[in-house]
Tab-separated table of C-alpha atoms in Angstrom:
chain	number	residue	atom	x	y	z
U	8	MET	CA	5.626	-0.798	3.512
U	9	LYS	CA	4.814	-2.228	0.273
U	10	PHE	CA	7.943	-1.115	-1.754
U	11	LEU	CA	7.164	-1.724	-5.515
U	12	ILE	CA	9.149	0.540	-7.558
U	13	ILE	CA	6.121	2.477	-8.921
U	14	ILE	CA	6.293	5.780	-10.686
U	15	MET	CA	2.991	7.431	-10.234
U	16	ALA	CA	2.072	10.761	-12.008
U	17	ILE	CA	-1.866	11.125	-12.031
U	18	PHE	CA	-2.942	13.510	-15.049
U	19	THR	CA	-6.084	14.087	-16.302
U	20	LEU	CA	-5.593	14.726	-19.948
U	21	PRO	CA	-8.108	15.435	-22.861
U	22	PHE	CA	-9.173	15.585	-26.191
U	23	TYR	CA	-8.301	13.802	-29.273
U	24	SER	CA	-9.897	12.224	-32.470
U	25	LEU	CA	-13.283	10.446	-31.281
U	26	SER	CA	-12.686	8.332	-34.462
U	27	GLN	CA	-9.617	6.876	-32.711
U	28	THR	CA	-10.078	4.107	-30.081
U	29	ASN	CA	-8.694	4.343	-26.604
U	30	GLU	CA	-6.158	1.628	-27.382
U	31	GLU	CA	-5.052	3.790	-30.387
U	32	LEU	CA	-5.028	6.821	-28.434
U	33	SER	CA	-2.588	5.039	-25.937
U	34	ILE	CA	-0.050	3.794	-28.332
U	35	SER	CA	-0.115	7.113	-29.644
U	36	PHE	CA	1.017	8.518	-26.427
U	37	VAL	CA	3.499	5.906	-25.887
U	38	LYS	CA	5.241	6.904	-29.350
U	39	LYS	CA	5.008	10.295	-28.695
U	40	LEU	CA	7.035	9.425	-25.181
U	41	GLU	CA	9.595	7.471	-27.279
U	42	ARG	CA	10.433	10.449	-29.489
U	43	GLN	CA	10.690	12.851	-26.626
U	44	GLN	CA	7.579	14.850	-27.923
U	45	PHE	CA	6.740	15.852	-24.810
U	46	ASP	CA	5.113	19.087	-25.642
U	47	SER	CA	2.535	17.032	-27.867
U	48	CYS	CA	1.886	14.961	-25.054
U	49	TYR	CA	1.388	17.795	-22.894
U	50	SER	CA	-1.306	18.799	-25.581
U	51	MET	CA	-3.589	15.595	-24.853
U	52	PHE	CA	-3.984	17.027	-20.950
U	53	ASP	CA	-7.525	17.900	-19.311
U	54	THR	CA	-7.461	21.535	-18.213
U	55	SER	CA	-7.859	21.137	-14.943
U	56	MET	CA	-4.753	18.670	-14.612
U	57	ALA	CA	-2.877	21.028	-17.095
U	58	ASN	CA	-2.569	23.650	-14.825
U	59	LYS	CA	-0.775	21.546	-12.084
U	60	PHE	CA	1.486	19.605	-14.739
U	61	ASN	CA	3.445	20.903	-17.766
U	62	ALA	CA	5.768	19.313	-20.315
U	63	ALA	CA	8.679	19.720	-18.687
U	64	MET	CA	7.684	17.518	-15.531
U	65	LEU	CA	6.696	14.908	-17.762
U	66	GLU	CA	10.201	15.235	-19.491
U	67	LYS	CA	11.674	15.054	-16.022
U	68	MET	CA	9.300	11.618	-14.974
U	69	TRP	CA	10.507	10.068	-18.184
U	70	GLY	CA	13.742	10.598	-18.129
U	71	SER	CA	14.034	9.607	-14.186
U	72	ILE	CA	12.648	5.873	-15.068
U	73	PRO	CA	16.123	4.502	-16.506
U	74	ARG	CA	17.428	5.278	-12.698
U	75	TYR	CA	14.626	2.369	-11.616
U	76	MET	CA	14.315	0.070	-14.595
U	77	GLY	CA	16.821	0.564	-16.878
U	78	GLU	CA	16.876	1.986	-20.543
U	79	TYR	CA	13.568	1.797	-22.285
U	80	LYS	CA	13.302	-0.746	-24.819
U	81	GLY	CA	9.977	-0.536	-26.656
U	82	PHE	CA	6.183	-1.694	-25.699
U	83	THR	CA	4.490	-4.883	-26.752
U	84	THR	CA	0.742	-5.844	-25.757
U	85	VAL	CA	-1.852	-3.616	-25.194
U	86	GLU	CA	-5.042	-4.341	-22.991
U	87	SER	CA	-8.362	-2.740	-22.278
U	88	THR	CA	-10.519	-3.306	-19.117
U	89	LYS	CA	-13.588	-1.196	-17.709
U	90	LYS	CA	-13.909	-0.081	-14.218
U	91	ASP	CA	-17.351	1.395	-13.637
U	92	SER	CA	-17.691	3.950	-16.057
U	93	ILE	CA	-14.208	4.712	-16.837
U	94	ASP	CA	-12.060	2.710	-20.048
U	95	VAL	CA	-8.482	1.284	-18.732
U	96	VAL	CA	-5.634	0.604	-21.196
U	97	ALA	CA	-2.319	-0.938	-20.301
U	98	VAL	CA	0.286	-0.629	-22.582
U	99	ARG	CA	3.200	-2.962	-21.729
U	100	CYS	CA	6.417	-1.447	-21.486
U	101	THR	CA	9.718	-3.142	-21.614
U	102	PHE	CA	12.677	-1.796	-19.980
U	103	GLU	CA	16.440	-3.254	-19.291
U	104	LYS	CA	15.545	-4.596	-15.737
U	105	THR	CA	11.993	-5.103	-15.987
U	106	LYS	CA	8.076	-4.788	-17.386
U	107	MET	CA	5.795	-2.403	-16.390
U	108	ASP	CA	2.417	-1.449	-17.313
U	109	LEU	CA	1.569	2.237	-18.247
U	110	GLN	CA	-1.523	2.377	-17.384
U	111	PHE	CA	-4.159	5.033	-18.804
U	112	SER	CA	-7.730	6.103	-17.914
U	113	TYR	CA	-10.598	7.323	-20.091
U	114	ASN	CA	-13.893	8.972	-19.578
U	115	GLU	CA	-16.647	8.701	-22.164
U	116	GLN	CA	-14.922	11.690	-23.933
U	117	LYS	CA	-12.042	9.806	-24.730
U	118	LYS	CA	-10.095	12.120	-22.620
U	119	ILE	CA	-7.249	10.643	-20.465
U	120	ILE	CA	-7.923	10.974	-16.845
U	121	GLY	CA	-5.043	9.191	-15.386
U	122	MET	CA	-1.749	7.740	-16.041
U	123	PHE	CA	0.730	5.831	-13.996
U	124	PHE	CA	3.113	2.831	-14.007
U	125	VAL	CA	2.085	-0.229	-12.197
U	126	PRO	CA	3.600	-3.771	-12.252
U	127	PRO	CA	2.097	-6.219	-15.018
U	128	LYS	CA	-0.849	-8.105	-13.457
U	129	ASN	CA	0.374	-11.837	-12.445
U	130	LYS	CA	-1.126	-14.394	-14.209
U	131	THR	CA	-0.729	-16.978	-11.500
U	132	ALA	CA	-4.209	-16.970	-9.413
U	133	TYR	CA	-4.681	-16.571	-5.774
U	134	VAL	CA	-4.671	-19.733	-3.860
U	135	THR	CA	-6.420	-20.522	-0.746
U	136	PRO	CA	-4.482	-21.676	2.339
U	137	GLU	CA	-4.504	-25.348	3.312
U	138	TYR	CA	-5.480	-23.722	6.861
U	139	ALA	CA	-8.521	-22.401	5.632
U	140	GLN	CA	-11.743	-24.739	6.826
U	141	GLN	CA	-14.255	-23.378	4.728
U	142	ASN	CA	-16.921	-25.462	6.647
U	143	LYS	CA	-16.146	-23.503	9.932
U	144	TYR	CA	-17.153	-19.782	8.601
U	145	TYR	CA	-19.024	-17.849	6.149
U	146	GLU	CA	-18.451	-14.211	4.649
U	147	THR	CA	-20.669	-11.563	4.565
U	148	LYS	CA	-20.202	-8.189	2.686
U	149	ILE	CA	-20.784	-5.040	4.731
U	150	ALA	CA	-19.154	-1.508	3.884
U	151	VAL	CA	-17.537	0.664	6.004
U	152	LYS	CA	-19.165	3.954	5.991
U	153	THR	CA	-17.608	7.115	6.923
U	154	GLY	CA	-19.722	10.567	5.906
U	155	THR	CA	-20.817	10.194	2.559
U	156	MET	CA	-18.100	7.528	1.848
U	157	SER	CA	-18.676	3.979	1.472
U	158	LEU	CA	-15.814	1.552	1.456
U	159	PRO	CA	-16.471	-2.228	0.318
U	160	GLY	CA	-15.886	-4.393	3.125
U	161	ALA	CA	-16.016	-8.286	4.055
U	162	LEU	CA	-17.197	-9.945	7.236
U	163	CYS	CA	-15.649	-13.348	7.942
U	164	VAL	CA	-17.367	-15.008	10.886
U	165	PRO	CA	-16.887	-18.442	12.606
U	166	ASN	CA	-19.675	-20.642	12.578
U	167	ASN	CA	-21.782	-21.371	15.834
U	168	ILE	CA	-19.812	-19.110	18.055
U	169	LYS	CA	-21.483	-16.258	20.060
U	170	ASN	CA	-20.187	-13.082	20.464
U	171	PRO	CA	-16.585	-14.082	19.050
U	172	PRO	CA	-13.688	-12.158	19.076
U	173	VAL	CA	-13.135	-9.802	16.121
U	174	VAL	CA	-9.907	-8.290	14.303
U	175	ILE	CA	-10.218	-5.348	12.335
U	176	LEU	CA	-7.514	-6.009	9.602
U	177	LEU	CA	-5.855	-2.714	8.153
U	178	ALA	CA	-3.789	-2.639	5.020
U	179	GLY	CA	-0.025	-1.418	4.418
U	180	SER	CA	0.236	1.932	2.442
U	181	GLY	CA	-1.182	2.648	-1.147
U	182	PRO	CA	-4.352	2.072	-2.524
U	183	SER	CA	-5.027	-1.395	-1.247
U	184	ASP	CA	-8.075	-3.487	-1.538
U	185	LYS	CA	-9.738	-5.614	1.326
U	186	ASP	CA	-7.491	-8.380	0.601
U	187	GLU	CA	-4.027	-6.360	0.334
U	188	THR	CA	-3.641	-7.911	-3.076
U	189	ILE	CA	0.123	-8.128	-4.242
U	190	GLY	CA	0.396	-10.075	-7.333
U	191	PRO	CA	-1.401	-13.406	-6.717
U	192	ASN	CA	-0.698	-12.998	-3.126
U	193	LYS	CA	-3.616	-11.674	-0.890
U	194	ALA	CA	-2.012	-11.451	2.772
U	195	LEU	CA	-5.427	-9.848	4.620
U	196	LYS	CA	-7.427	-12.520	3.308
U	197	ASP	CA	-5.241	-15.324	4.430
U	198	LEU	CA	-5.491	-13.680	8.142
U	199	ALA	CA	-9.418	-13.491	7.385
U	200	VAL	CA	-9.955	-17.281	6.616
U	201	GLY	CA	-6.997	-18.398	9.066
U	202	LEU	CA	-8.461	-16.458	11.967
U	203	ALA	CA	-11.950	-17.367	11.314
U	204	SER	CA	-10.988	-21.284	11.237
U	205	ASN	CA	-9.680	-20.731	14.607
U	206	GLY	CA	-12.766	-19.348	16.007
U	207	ILE	CA	-11.904	-15.343	15.770
U	208	ALA	CA	-14.167	-13.199	13.232
U	209	THR	CA	-12.464	-10.641	11.097
U	210	TYR	CA	-13.278	-7.461	9.349
U	211	ARG	CA	-11.485	-5.828	6.502
U	212	TYR	CA	-12.289	-3.251	3.741
U	213	ASP	CA	-10.835	-1.738	0.627
U	214	LYS	CA	-8.729	1.818	1.465
U	215	ARG	CA	-10.375	4.860	0.877
U	216	THR	CA	-7.410	5.830	-1.315
U	217	LEU	CA	-8.732	2.868	-3.403
U	218	VAL	CA	-12.341	3.538	-3.899
U	219	TYR	CA	-11.778	7.317	-3.537
U	220	GLY	CA	-8.546	8.338	-4.699
U	221	LYS	CA	-8.721	10.082	-7.791
U	222	ASP	CA	-11.104	12.611	-5.560
U	223	MET	CA	-9.002	12.995	-2.474
U	224	LYS	CA	-7.457	16.321	-1.433
U	225	ASN	CA	-5.285	16.649	1.371
U	226	VAL	CA	-4.442	13.252	1.828
U	227	ASP	CA	-2.779	12.236	5.664
U	228	LEU	CA	-2.681	9.485	7.692
U	229	ASN	CA	-6.308	10.627	9.408
U	230	THR	CA	-7.999	10.180	6.139
U	231	GLU	CA	-6.191	7.718	4.815
U	232	VAL	CA	-6.295	5.069	7.880
U	233	ILE	CA	-7.748	6.129	11.024
U	234	GLU	CA	-10.854	7.920	10.311
U	235	ASP	CA	-12.187	4.749	8.521
U	236	ALA	CA	-10.532	2.436	11.089
U	237	LEU	CA	-12.263	4.020	13.764
U	238	THR	CA	-15.583	4.058	11.970
U	239	ALA	CA	-15.032	-0.179	11.558
U	240	ILE	CA	-15.012	-0.268	15.266
U	241	THR	CA	-18.439	1.675	15.512
U	242	THR	CA	-19.732	-0.920	12.650
U	243	LEU	CA	-18.987	-3.680	14.858
U	244	LYS	CA	-20.410	-2.482	18.183
U	245	ASN	CA	-23.410	-1.825	16.573
U	246	ASN	CA	-23.802	-5.103	15.112
U	247	PRO	CA	-25.767	-7.626	17.006
U	248	LEU	CA	-23.167	-10.235	16.462
U	249	PHE	CA	-20.497	-8.744	18.161
U	250	LYS	CA	-22.334	-7.021	21.045
U	251	ASP	CA	-20.007	-8.299	23.913
U	252	SER	CA	-17.124	-9.502	21.582
U	253	LYS	CA	-13.917	-8.056	22.243
U	254	ILE	CA	-12.109	-6.240	19.420
U	255	PHE	CA	-8.656	-6.035	18.127
U	256	ILE	CA	-6.709	-4.108	15.694
U	257	ALA	CA	-4.508	-5.907	13.120
U	258	GLY	CA	-2.426	-3.647	11.219
U	259	HIS	CA	0.204	-4.639	8.772
U	260	SER	CA	3.153	-2.208	7.616
U	261	LEU	CA	1.430	1.541	7.450
U	262	GLY	CA	-1.282	-0.049	9.106
U	263	ALA	CA	0.547	-1.253	12.083
U	264	MET	CA	2.318	2.150	12.407
U	265	CYS	CA	-1.420	3.791	12.806
U	266	SER	CA	-2.646	1.036	15.170
U	267	PRO	CA	-1.394	2.393	18.453
U	268	PHE	CA	-2.966	5.763	17.294
U	269	ILE	CA	-6.351	3.939	16.683
U	270	ALA	CA	-6.144	2.177	19.857
U	271	SER	CA	-5.608	5.398	22.325
U	272	LYS	CA	-8.719	7.014	20.368
U	273	SER	CA	-11.048	4.065	21.123
U	274	LYS	CA	-11.504	2.205	24.417
U	275	GLN	CA	-13.766	-0.499	22.486
U	276	VAL	CA	-10.245	-1.856	21.359
U	277	ASN	CA	-9.172	-4.469	23.755
U	278	GLY	CA	-5.571	-4.939	21.955
U	279	ILE	CA	-3.484	-4.565	18.736
U	280	ILE	CA	-1.450	-6.741	16.672
U	281	LEU	CA	1.540	-4.929	14.561
U	282	LEU	CA	2.630	-7.027	11.495
U	283	ALA	CA	5.665	-5.474	9.999
U	284	GLY	CA	5.180	-2.086	11.494
U	285	ASN	CA	7.993	0.545	11.292
U	286	ALA	CA	8.987	2.094	14.371
U	287	ARG	CA	11.418	4.721	12.746
U	288	PRO	CA	10.230	7.652	10.701
U	289	LEU	CA	8.610	6.513	7.243
U	290	GLU	CA	11.407	8.662	5.509
U	291	ASP	CA	14.314	6.703	6.923
U	292	VAL	CA	12.637	3.601	6.191
U	293	LEU	CA	12.182	4.432	2.867
U	294	LEU	CA	15.726	5.738	2.374
U	295	GLU	CA	16.947	2.131	3.432
U	296	GLN	CA	14.951	0.426	1.064
U	297	TYR	CA	16.306	2.444	-1.750
U	298	ASN	CA	19.627	1.533	-0.532
U	299	TYR	CA	18.885	-2.177	-0.007
U	300	ILE	CA	17.348	-3.042	-3.517
U	301	PHE	CA	19.983	-0.711	-5.629
U	302	GLY	CA	22.382	-2.543	-3.424
U	303	LEU	CA	21.014	-6.001	-4.823
U	304	ASP	CA	23.615	-5.580	-7.858
U	305	SER	CA	25.955	-3.077	-8.606
U	306	ILE	CA	24.954	0.214	-8.005
U	307	GLY	CA	25.941	2.438	-11.068
U	308	ASP	CA	26.001	6.266	-11.064
U	309	GLU	CA	22.605	7.098	-12.202
U	310	GLU	CA	21.460	5.011	-8.980
U	311	LYS	CA	23.962	6.878	-6.983
U	312	LYS	CA	22.616	10.421	-8.510
U	313	GLU	CA	19.194	8.871	-7.032
U	314	LEU	CA	20.037	7.940	-3.603
U	315	GLU	CA	21.572	11.230	-3.067
U	316	LYS	CA	18.238	12.782	-4.720
U	317	ILE	CA	15.952	10.688	-2.334
U	318	ALA	CA	18.499	11.522	0.647
U	319	SER	CA	18.084	15.402	0.260
U	320	GLN	CA	14.441	14.895	0.059
U	321	VAL	CA	14.517	13.373	3.207
U	322	LYS	CA	16.218	16.338	4.453
U	323	ILE	CA	13.798	18.112	3.754
U	324	VAL	CA	11.046	16.317	5.243
U	325	LYS	CA	13.058	16.497	8.631
U	326	ASP	CA	12.995	20.168	8.223
U	327	SER	CA	9.896	21.722	9.384
U	328	LYS	CA	10.432	24.864	7.782
U	329	ALA	CA	11.267	23.246	4.652
U	330	LEU	CA	8.714	20.875	4.535
U	331	LYS	CA	5.911	23.435	4.489
U	332	LEU	CA	7.046	25.257	1.876
U	333	ALA	CA	8.251	22.139	-0.246
U	334	LYS	CA	5.957	20.775	-3.196
U	335	ALA	CA	5.238	17.443	-3.901
U	336	GLU	CA	8.070	16.790	-6.886
U	337	ASP	CA	10.705	17.679	-4.079
U	338	LEU	CA	9.460	15.222	-1.315
U	339	PRO	CA	9.934	11.416	-1.283
U	340	LEU	CA	7.588	9.116	-3.764
U	341	ASN	CA	5.940	12.612	-4.880
U	342	LEU	CA	3.455	12.847	-1.979
U	343	ASP	CA	2.702	16.397	-0.965
U	344	SER	CA	4.085	18.347	2.060
U	345	GLN	CA	0.905	18.057	4.386
U	346	TYR	CA	0.709	13.954	4.083
U	347	TRP	CA	4.571	14.301	5.135
U	348	GLN	CA	3.402	16.726	7.887
U	349	SER	CA	1.353	14.037	9.468
U	350	LEU	CA	3.512	11.410	9.493
U	351	VAL	CA	6.388	13.935	11.345
U	352	LYS	CA	3.732	15.010	13.572
U	353	TYR	CA	2.988	11.107	14.743
U	354	ASN	CA	5.600	9.376	16.771
U	355	GLN	CA	4.282	5.901	16.921
U	356	VAL	CA	6.445	4.426	19.336
U	357	GLN	CA	5.601	7.173	22.170
U	358	VAL	CA	2.002	6.463	21.275
U	359	ALA	CA	2.308	2.734	21.658
U	360	LYS	CA	3.882	3.248	24.752
U	361	LYS	CA	1.129	5.240	26.312
U	362	VAL	CA	-1.725	3.138	25.230
U	363	LYS	CA	-3.400	0.683	28.093
U	364	GLN	CA	-4.428	-2.101	25.428
U	365	PRO	CA	-1.826	-5.161	25.221
U	366	ILE	CA	0.257	-5.258	21.905
U	367	LEU	CA	1.573	-8.385	19.949
U	368	VAL	CA	4.310	-7.286	17.967
U	369	LEU	CA	4.900	-9.882	14.589
U	370	GLN	CA	8.279	-9.266	12.470
U	371	GLY	CA	9.667	-11.650	8.994
U	372	GLU	CA	13.074	-11.715	9.581
U	373	ARG	CA	13.437	-11.877	6.048
U	374	ASP	CA	11.594	-8.488	5.618
U	375	TYR	CA	13.986	-5.450	3.791
U	376	GLN	CA	11.080	-3.065	4.030
U	377	VAL	CA	10.529	-2.988	7.962
U	378	THR	CA	13.202	-4.855	9.360
U	379	MET	CA	14.765	-6.413	12.606
U	380	THR	CA	15.994	-2.953	13.611
U	381	ASP	CA	12.137	-1.721	13.794
U	382	PHE	CA	11.453	-5.245	15.741
U	383	ASP	CA	13.848	-4.316	18.223
U	384	LEU	CA	12.879	-0.784	18.671
U	385	TRP	CA	9.441	-1.966	19.175
U	386	LYS	CA	10.877	-4.365	21.833
U	387	GLN	CA	12.800	-1.890	23.461
U	388	ALA	CA	10.365	0.312	23.919
U	389	LEU	CA	7.252	-1.914	25.223
U	390	SER	CA	8.832	-4.877	26.776
U	391	GLY	CA	8.565	-3.531	29.837
U	392	LYS	CA	4.854	-4.357	30.279
U	393	SER	CA	4.653	-7.989	30.366
U	394	LYS	CA	1.550	-8.117	28.913
U	395	ASN	CA	2.944	-7.127	25.444
U	396	GLN	CA	4.780	-10.162	23.293
U	397	PHE	CA	7.313	-10.100	20.783
U	398	ILE	CA	7.841	-12.951	18.019
U	399	SER	CA	10.060	-12.744	14.636
U	400	TYR	CA	10.189	-15.696	12.118
U	401	PRO	CA	13.377	-16.485	10.432
U	402	LYS	CA	12.540	-17.467	6.896
U	403	LEU	CA	9.451	-14.905	6.299
U	404	ASN	CA	9.288	-11.748	4.236
U	405	HIS	CA	7.190	-8.680	4.476
U	406	LEU	CA	3.879	-10.381	3.706
U	407	PHE	CA	4.793	-13.201	6.273
U	408	MET	CA	5.586	-15.547	3.373
U	409	LYS	CA	7.947	-17.999	3.508
U	410	GLY	CA	11.180	-17.974	1.270
U	411	GLU	CA	14.824	-18.521	1.147
U	412	GLY	CA	18.025	-16.418	0.963
U	413	LYS	CA	17.857	-12.871	0.184
U	414	ALA	CA	14.330	-10.881	-0.293
U	415	THR	CA	13.977	-9.149	-3.331
U	416	PRO	CA	11.041	-7.290	-4.973
U	417	ASP	CA	10.372	-10.180	-7.344
U	418	GLU	CA	9.515	-12.669	-4.447
U	419	TYR	CA	5.951	-10.638	-4.242
U	420	GLU	CA	5.296	-11.965	-7.870
U	421	LYS	CA	5.554	-15.506	-6.451
U	422	GLN	CA	2.354	-16.995	-5.154
U	423	GLY	CA	2.486	-17.954	-1.524
U	424	ASN	CA	0.055	-17.754	1.648
U	425	VAL	CA	0.788	-16.151	4.864
U	426	GLU	CA	2.515	-18.809	7.203
U	427	PHE	CA	0.000	-20.754	9.539
U	428	GLN	CA	2.476	-20.138	12.798
U	429	VAL	CA	1.411	-16.681	12.150
U	430	ILE	CA	-2.365	-17.489	11.985
U	431	SER	CA	-1.593	-19.725	15.275
U	432	ASP	CA	0.343	-17.382	17.368
U	433	ILE	CA	-2.293	-14.260	16.506
U	434	SER	CA	-5.183	-17.095	17.447
U	435	ASN	CA	-3.262	-17.901	20.879
U	436	TRP	CA	-2.718	-14.223	21.953
U	437	ILE	CA	-6.078	-13.180	21.345
U	438	LYS	CA	-7.848	-16.203	22.973
U	439	SER	CA	-5.417	-15.651	26.096
U	440	LYS	CA	-6.682	-11.608	26.245
């Protein structure tokens, strides 16, 4: 799962002088944080969200930041953008170890309706991979419509091939777009154009948590991933271009974890591809990720405390009674109890052992988020069926992009593309089915 150290706290915040610009309001808020005027910050909260958060929680969030990013040093640039009818302001905050944008969202009444830390946008542009032969395919927009929700989607179709095999691409955890954009990298877009250049259609779409995240309640694996994937299958089967096509699911990270369940629920799926899918429980993988990242340099006292805190949160997840009563702030990643309960109930390895469709498992050996431990567990559980195949790549990371030495989070901010060998292996596997 994409592990960017992001500390999210979504607030709906309120009224301030209409004479101030949204940029000025954002700077004012940051200055209040600097002076630890948390009650004053809290006074800006919208009523609906003020009922869920308090000044003490804001103080706790701000106080925990040095454990992840080092001591706060100050803010520099302020940038404004607009998304639909919402004004978004990003204040660049400098910490001892890194820089992060404190991003605010405003409504028309100049009330803050969202606030969270995000990594600064990388100015390096996405580069189309050399293996993309753009004269061999075309791309068209087709939304995934589940109930009243509509998710922007892209269908990438090879030219002059009747009923080509088609792959539904599923992104990893978090509110990902259809390309699975991370910095200047777009792993799912690379897969889409690479496979289309090899005669295989692809379908990808923005996740529901990206399009409707601020309005979503009671999020679990079903609402985050599974429902929309099943809708995508139906959408393809109703498309005349794919009336007799074979359909495959290719999930990355969390998408890979969910793929066996999707295949078990649809007889129209002809095979699944697991790209860096965790075989172990997510909470165990998460704890391992924290240990790895903190261990890249010497682990200080604050980091040791943070690891102890995460370990205690993991224990709550594994205690069914405690989990049902736990609040989001007592659980890993500040995700609520219902989400973690859905994860605990789902055993992806056991489901995968029962699915009838063939499975291709792919793993980068330099991946520190989902590791070769998971790959070996998949292999141990599924190698009894000759139709399943397992491939690992010594130099590839979690995004299946090439690198050298020990992988670090900074690697995701360097421009790269999914390695062509991965495209080739997936293409060959699909064409053999």
